[in-house]
Amino acid sequence: MTQATKTDVLIVGAGPVGLFAVFELGLLDLKCHLIDILDRPGGQCAELYPEKPIYDIPAWPVISGQGLVDRLMEQISPFDPQFTFNRIVAGLERLPDGGFRVTTDEGEAFEAKVVVIAAGGGSFQPKRPPIPGIEAYEGKSVFYAVRRMEEFRGENLLIVGGGDSALDWTLNLQPVARRLTLVHRRPEFRAAPDSVNKMLALKEAGKIDFQVGQVRALSGENGMLKSAMVKGPDDEVEIACTRLLPFFGLTMKLGPVAEWGINLNENLIPVDTEKFETSEPGIFAIGDINHYPGKLKLILSGFHEAALMAQAAKRIVHPNEKVVFQYTTSSTSLQKKLGVVG
Amino acid sequence: MTKLTFIAFDGATFEVEAENGSTVMENAIRNGVPGIEAECGGACACATCHVYVDEEWTDVVGQPEAMEEDMLDFAYEVQPNSRLSCQIRVRDELDGLVVRVPERQA
């Protein structure tokens, strides 16, 4: 069995609410480890709207998504939270001592007394393009990520998309593919201009093909692709291909949390409004992923939920300690934890 | 008030009175127009409020800006008259606007 990383509280999701939970738990001397499928903290704030303004964070008349994440990271730094990025939580089992063992898709294991699900709209996963029948080819000749470039050697490769992933993989896989065609809806690209220029140079040199259009249909047998029908601005063209890599961005899915035996209500997790605990004792849910009467999907509501959850988590992790309610403004013991007094 | 008409994919018609300054998406959500998801809440960050602007209205409504065009790459069955409804602001000139909801969102 993999050696487990031990922590007091394991937080699933490093969005704004998961991050602020570190602060509230930290004031109560609880150590946190966060797991997120993205490669950095911030969740939707970092992935969907880093530059967009948020107007309803108390005391910030306006702050950008990334600005909020940066300040939360600064605010929780005294508590030294640990992060594991690029991982999706896969398994959860209850340990004999009442804690939990949580495993990731890459096999890492964590042991915690308390699990907090702060997974927002769910985990970000590659979006399936709207091509009829694509499911039959997935995992055999259609892939949403490149794990090993060698798997594409000698293949007739079709890459679809106009962002950085599509362009980067076009540049990287061109030398190993037998033939590579890039398909995008329009001649303009979202990807970095440098990548676009490199791609255009490959096209000029006749090393790749570029087709403007949208993939409408696939044909093949037993999951193995033979060709794709691409509808361009004027006509439809059939492109022979043995592998397809669609890069249509990310969508949010609840993922394996749905298998944890927690009661769910339309992909949301019902909780009580005293502790924000789920139907499973010791597992809490805060932020956009939970539901209760009157729930509002606001970041500030998630912050409130984090504060109340922390009180309940403290009683689980340190059942024999008396919890004294204190203010950061006046409590020297809290100020010591924050590192603002000696 | 400005009159907007939504035609759902199944042909159901929704006529709504919209306030100037609101977005077409907000009016769809407020009036329960099926097929408009608006997952990101109007931040032009998800392409799930995609609509087709009626041909007679495309010139008045105008073309998407670069950021919206980028987002439309993620939408389903994008046509020349495709727009994200969260990026269309209701104004006097749009009185009578007709938009159609696609078969599905991204």
XYZ file of C-alpha atoms in Angstrom:
448
model
C 0.000 0.000 0.000
C 1.223 3.497 -0.845
C 2.593 5.476 2.087
C -0.163 7.937 2.950
C 0.382 11.648 3.521
C -1.189 12.497 6.868
C -3.038 15.718 7.566
C -5.837 16.957 9.804
C -8.174 18.091 7.050
C -8.157 17.067 3.409
C -9.826 19.668 1.190
C -11.069 18.618 -2.230
C -10.829 21.692 -4.450
C -8.536 24.722 -4.216
C -11.002 27.390 -5.324
C -11.652 30.507 -3.235
C -13.811 28.694 -0.682
C -11.362 25.792 -0.264
C -8.557 28.327 0.201
C -10.437 30.373 2.803
C -11.289 27.181 4.669
C -7.536 26.810 5.283
C -7.656 30.135 7.143
C -10.611 29.287 9.369
C -9.264 25.793 10.082
C -5.778 27.202 10.661
C -7.012 29.564 13.373
C -8.228 26.424 15.144
C -4.811 24.716 14.741
C -5.905 22.333 12.004
C -3.459 21.546 9.183
C -4.810 21.280 5.656
C -3.893 19.535 2.431
C -5.712 20.547 -0.766
C -6.125 18.508 -3.956
C -7.185 20.102 -7.230
C -7.433 18.916 -10.811
C -6.074 22.223 -12.132
C -2.354 22.991 -12.087
C -2.698 25.990 -9.756
C -4.928 27.348 -6.986
C -8.051 29.398 -7.666
C -10.578 27.084 -9.279
C -13.084 28.884 -11.499
C -11.624 32.266 -10.483
C -8.295 31.253 -11.997
C -9.548 29.115 -14.868
C -12.698 30.867 -16.091
C -12.397 34.514 -15.147
C -8.951 35.543 -13.861
C -9.255 39.004 -15.439
C -12.948 39.549 -14.806
C -14.132 41.844 -12.018
C -16.005 40.561 -8.956
C -18.085 43.208 -7.160
C -19.534 41.361 -4.174
C -16.547 40.473 -2.033
C -17.030 42.434 1.222
C -14.689 45.418 1.503
C -13.437 44.979 -2.070
C -15.573 47.263 -4.266
C -13.970 45.495 -7.217
C -11.398 42.730 -7.438
C -10.402 40.416 -10.303
C -10.715 36.651 -10.072
C -6.945 36.220 -9.980
C -6.584 39.162 -7.581
C -8.902 37.428 -5.123
C -6.953 34.170 -5.415
C -3.614 35.941 -4.911
C -4.887 37.652 -1.752
C -6.370 34.463 -0.355
C -3.031 32.699 -0.921
C -1.327 35.537 0.965
C -3.910 35.400 3.757
C -3.519 31.639 4.318
C 0.266 31.496 3.953
C 0.880 31.589 7.766
C -0.841 28.195 7.962
C 1.455 26.589 5.379
C -1.202 24.650 3.457
C 0.012 21.772 1.296
C -1.210 21.381 -2.284
C -1.407 18.498 -4.710
C -2.311 19.767 -8.180
C -3.232 18.022 -11.453
C -5.001 15.268 -9.560
C -8.579 14.172 -9.264
C -9.699 12.530 -6.043
C -10.707 8.979 -6.869
C -11.362 6.823 -3.823
C -12.469 7.410 -0.267
C -12.659 4.855 2.494
C -13.382 5.202 6.178
C -10.565 4.042 8.459
C -11.185 2.008 11.628
C -10.163 5.024 13.778
C -12.904 7.147 12.219
C -10.684 9.085 9.816
C -10.536 8.763 6.060
C -8.143 7.465 3.443
C -8.429 9.375 0.161
C -6.647 8.324 -3.019
C -6.016 10.210 -6.264
C -6.198 9.062 -9.879
C -2.396 8.783 -9.824
C -2.405 6.541 -6.768
C -1.281 8.965 -4.060
C -2.910 8.352 -0.699
C -3.882 10.772 2.060
C -5.145 10.149 5.560
C -7.210 12.804 7.279
C -9.574 13.059 10.215
C -11.926 15.267 8.248
C -12.693 15.622 4.522
C -14.036 18.897 3.146
C -15.526 18.901 -0.334
C -15.118 22.385 -1.773
C -15.324 21.268 -5.374
C -17.467 24.113 -6.760
C -19.166 23.107 -9.981
C -17.146 19.905 -10.006
C -13.773 19.083 -11.473
C -12.658 20.604 -14.735
C -12.467 17.943 -17.406
C -11.952 18.084 -21.179
C -15.130 18.949 -23.025
C -16.483 16.367 -25.443
C -17.025 18.004 -28.835
C -20.551 17.791 -30.252
C -19.779 15.138 -32.888
C -22.397 12.389 -33.166
C -21.092 8.950 -32.172
C -17.718 10.167 -30.886
C -18.110 8.064 -27.705
C -17.478 4.865 -29.681
C -13.967 6.036 -30.583
C -12.916 7.478 -27.215
C -9.882 5.824 -25.674
C -9.177 3.881 -28.880
C -8.604 6.493 -31.561
C -10.012 9.675 -30.021
C -8.067 11.173 -27.092
C -8.575 14.338 -25.061
C -5.014 14.499 -23.773
C -1.598 13.319 -24.854
C 0.001 11.060 -22.267
C 2.802 9.697 -24.464
C 3.743 11.222 -27.793
C 4.984 7.850 -29.073
C 1.386 6.626 -29.218
C 0.863 8.974 -32.147
C 3.933 7.953 -34.146
C 3.138 7.082 -37.749
C -0.534 7.997 -37.397
C -2.633 10.253 -39.569
C -3.498 12.758 -36.924
C -6.391 15.209 -36.832
C -6.192 17.942 -34.207
C -9.233 20.165 -33.637
C -9.215 23.499 -31.845
C -7.709 26.962 -31.859
C -6.307 27.407 -28.374
C -2.922 26.741 -26.843
C -3.467 22.999 -26.369
C -4.389 22.473 -30.028
C -1.500 24.561 -31.319
C 1.104 23.216 -28.888
C 0.268 19.624 -29.751
C 0.242 20.445 -33.463
C 3.807 21.705 -33.132
C 4.957 18.855 -30.879
C 3.322 15.971 -32.721
C 4.077 17.087 -36.284
C 7.508 15.384 -36.283
C 6.134 12.023 -35.076
C 2.843 11.891 -37.012
C 2.690 10.448 -40.509
C 0.494 13.356 -41.533
C -1.109 16.003 -39.369
C -4.160 18.129 -40.109
C -5.298 20.973 -37.883
C -8.983 21.914 -38.064
C -10.352 25.112 -36.562
C -13.677 26.915 -36.974
C -12.061 30.119 -38.259
C -8.694 31.377 -39.454
C -8.052 33.322 -36.211
C -6.621 31.560 -33.158
C -6.816 32.052 -29.408
C -3.393 30.479 -28.955
C -0.200 32.425 -28.318
C 0.836 34.340 -31.486
C 4.262 32.681 -31.462
C 2.693 29.202 -31.683
C 0.359 30.385 -34.427
C 3.282 31.726 -36.456
C 5.181 28.460 -36.055
C 2.115 26.504 -37.149
C 1.647 28.751 -40.189
C 5.315 28.248 -41.111
C 4.809 24.455 -41.004
C 1.772 24.877 -43.213
C 3.706 27.053 -45.695
C 6.460 24.421 -45.787
C 3.848 21.773 -46.620
C 4.527 19.837 -43.404
C 1.001 20.069 -42.033
C -2.449 20.789 -43.440
C -4.808 23.366 -42.037
C -8.537 23.268 -42.694
C -11.090 25.866 -41.615
C -14.301 24.207 -40.488
C -16.118 22.137 -37.873
C -16.013 18.337 -37.622
C -19.520 17.026 -38.304
C -19.137 13.265 -38.528
C -16.658 10.446 -38.001
C -16.366 7.148 -39.785
C -14.475 4.036 -38.859
C -14.898 0.539 -37.450
C -14.657 -0.948 -33.959
C -13.588 2.327 -32.449
C -10.797 2.821 -34.957
C -11.144 6.015 -36.931
C -10.797 6.125 -40.728
C -11.927 9.606 -41.641
C -13.682 12.734 -40.458
C -16.162 14.908 -42.319
C -15.315 18.579 -41.914
C -17.794 21.262 -42.914
C -15.926 24.314 -44.096
C -17.269 27.754 -44.995
C -18.162 26.609 -48.532
C -18.247 22.827 -48.687
C -17.681 19.584 -46.812
C -14.373 17.748 -47.051
C -13.467 14.267 -45.910
C -10.127 14.019 -44.151
C -8.492 10.620 -43.735
C -7.265 10.176 -40.164
C -6.464 7.397 -37.709
C -6.286 9.503 -34.539
C -8.329 12.504 -33.412
C -7.347 14.942 -30.669
C -10.164 17.425 -29.934
C -9.277 20.390 -27.705
C -12.564 22.096 -26.862
C -11.700 23.469 -23.464
C -12.900 22.292 -20.089
C -16.230 21.615 -18.530
C -17.139 20.827 -14.926
C -18.230 17.397 -13.754
C -18.864 16.132 -10.241
C -16.622 13.116 -10.881
C -15.793 10.325 -8.434
C -17.161 12.257 -5.423
C -20.536 10.982 -6.670
C -19.417 7.451 -5.750
C -18.589 8.200 -2.127
C -21.929 7.153 -0.700
C -22.916 10.707 0.200
C -26.528 11.650 -0.446
C -26.754 13.811 -3.561
C -29.470 16.020 -4.979
C -29.027 16.789 -8.699
C -25.234 16.739 -8.430
C -25.287 18.953 -5.351
C -24.528 17.746 -1.844
C -27.209 18.463 0.768
C -25.787 19.735 4.064
C -27.091 21.086 7.343
C -26.677 24.802 7.969
C -25.071 24.489 11.386
C -21.980 22.514 10.424
C -22.268 22.083 6.642
C -21.793 18.379 7.141
C -22.980 15.870 4.531
C -24.985 12.721 5.200
C -21.627 11.101 6.087
C -20.277 12.244 9.475
C -16.829 13.809 9.124
C -17.339 14.759 5.473
C -18.297 18.390 4.945
C -19.313 20.245 1.789
C -18.910 24.007 1.370
C -19.248 26.479 -1.498
C -21.083 26.025 -4.790
C -21.232 22.244 -4.483
C -23.528 22.129 -1.456
C -27.229 22.721 -1.130
C -29.535 23.782 1.682
C -32.734 25.824 1.882
C -31.973 29.366 0.762
C -28.562 28.492 -0.689
C -26.943 31.203 -2.798
C -23.954 30.316 -4.967
C -21.870 33.249 -3.828
C -18.209 33.241 -2.845
C -19.106 35.129 0.329
C -21.641 32.449 1.296
C -18.881 29.869 0.869
C -16.652 31.874 3.222
C -19.366 31.841 5.891
C -19.862 28.105 5.406
C -16.100 27.566 5.812
C -16.092 29.367 9.166
C -18.925 27.287 10.614
C -17.579 24.044 9.165
C -14.223 24.737 10.832
C -15.832 24.814 14.291
C -17.364 21.381 13.697
C -14.155 19.987 12.166
C -12.195 21.147 15.225
C -14.455 19.107 17.520
C -13.816 16.002 15.406
C -10.034 16.372 15.168
C -9.471 17.532 18.771
C -12.491 16.150 20.648
C -11.018 16.883 24.068
C -10.084 20.506 23.485
C -12.435 23.240 24.520
C -13.123 25.607 21.625
C -13.054 29.209 22.766
C -14.456 31.697 20.307
C -11.970 34.509 19.669
C -11.519 37.545 17.436
C -8.396 38.026 15.296
C -8.495 41.732 16.236
C -7.990 41.156 19.949
C -6.747 37.626 20.544
C -2.984 37.409 20.977
C -3.095 33.648 20.552
C -4.756 34.000 17.132
C -2.318 36.764 16.247
C 0.590 34.457 17.093
C -0.784 31.855 14.705
C -0.993 34.525 12.016
C 2.594 35.512 12.723
C 1.727 39.148 13.424
C 2.941 39.165 17.045
C 5.966 37.439 18.567
C -39.321 48.092 -22.143
C -38.013 46.255 -25.169
C -39.737 43.210 -26.619
C -37.622 40.111 -27.217
C -38.715 36.816 -28.724
C -36.932 33.550 -27.988
C -37.674 30.526 -30.133
C -36.665 27.317 -28.366
C -35.294 24.389 -30.364
C -38.682 22.624 -30.232
C -40.335 25.708 -31.706
C -41.888 27.024 -28.491
C -41.984 30.813 -28.530
C -41.279 33.043 -25.545
C -42.111 36.738 -25.810
C -40.645 38.772 -22.998
C -40.441 42.410 -21.989
C -36.814 43.241 -21.309
C -35.281 46.167 -19.521
C -32.724 48.188 -21.432
C -29.219 47.531 -20.148
C -29.936 43.930 -19.181
C -28.468 41.138 -21.288
C -30.459 38.894 -23.597
C -29.171 35.914 -21.567
C -30.520 37.335 -18.281
C -33.973 37.660 -19.829
C -33.855 34.077 -21.098
C -32.945 32.762 -17.628
C -35.495 34.962 -15.856
C -38.238 33.684 -18.138
C -37.204 30.037 -18.095
C -36.359 29.749 -21.783
C -35.213 26.134 -22.206
C -31.766 25.491 -23.687
C -29.992 28.560 -22.299
C -27.678 27.290 -19.568
C -25.386 30.257 -18.850
C -23.111 28.131 -16.704
C -20.621 30.926 -15.967
C -23.310 33.465 -15.095
C -22.618 35.922 -17.887
C -18.838 36.311 -17.754
C -18.334 35.323 -21.407
C -16.437 32.322 -20.085
C -18.407 29.229 -21.068
C -20.345 29.393 -24.380
C -23.519 27.876 -22.905
C -25.855 30.785 -23.720
C -25.332 30.468 -27.475
C -28.171 31.758 -29.687
C -28.769 32.356 -33.382
C -29.813 35.914 -34.117
C -32.666 36.092 -36.644
C -31.219 37.035 -40.068
C -33.256 40.242 -40.148
C -31.605 41.385 -36.961
C -27.938 40.494 -37.437
C -26.938 43.963 -38.694
C -28.677 45.759 -35.812
C -27.312 43.393 -33.163
C -23.805 43.550 -34.603
C -20.825 41.227 -34.615
C -19.193 39.593 -31.595
C -16.032 41.081 -30.183
C -12.783 39.099 -30.267
C -13.241 37.608 -26.788
C -16.733 36.387 -27.648
C -15.502 34.931 -30.974
C -12.884 33.005 -28.973
C -15.575 31.644 -26.699
C -17.797 30.690 -29.644
C -15.120 28.156 -30.633
C -16.521 26.018 -27.807
C -20.159 26.276 -28.897
C -22.174 23.722 -30.838
C -23.064 24.268 -34.533
C -21.716 27.779 -34.791
C -23.220 29.778 -37.678
C -22.437 33.242 -39.044
C -25.381 34.581 -36.986
C -24.207 32.927 -33.754
C -23.856 35.088 -30.652
C -23.473 34.508 -26.927
C -26.625 36.008 -25.467
C -24.809 37.270 -22.348
C -22.908 39.661 -24.603
C -25.952 41.271 -26.219
C -27.238 44.237 -24.225
C -30.883 45.158 -24.606
C -31.433 48.648 -26.047
C -34.231 50.526 -27.842
C -33.078 49.491 -31.319
C -33.504 45.823 -30.412
C -37.266 46.162 -29.847
C -38.786 43.140 -31.591
C -35.520 41.126 -31.682
C -35.896 37.416 -32.434
C -33.261 34.855 -31.396
C -33.301 31.066 -31.760
C -31.909 28.582 -29.267
C -29.656 25.867 -30.758
C -30.290 22.144 -30.380
C -27.818 22.008 -27.506
C -25.236 24.048 -25.699
C -21.597 23.059 -25.645
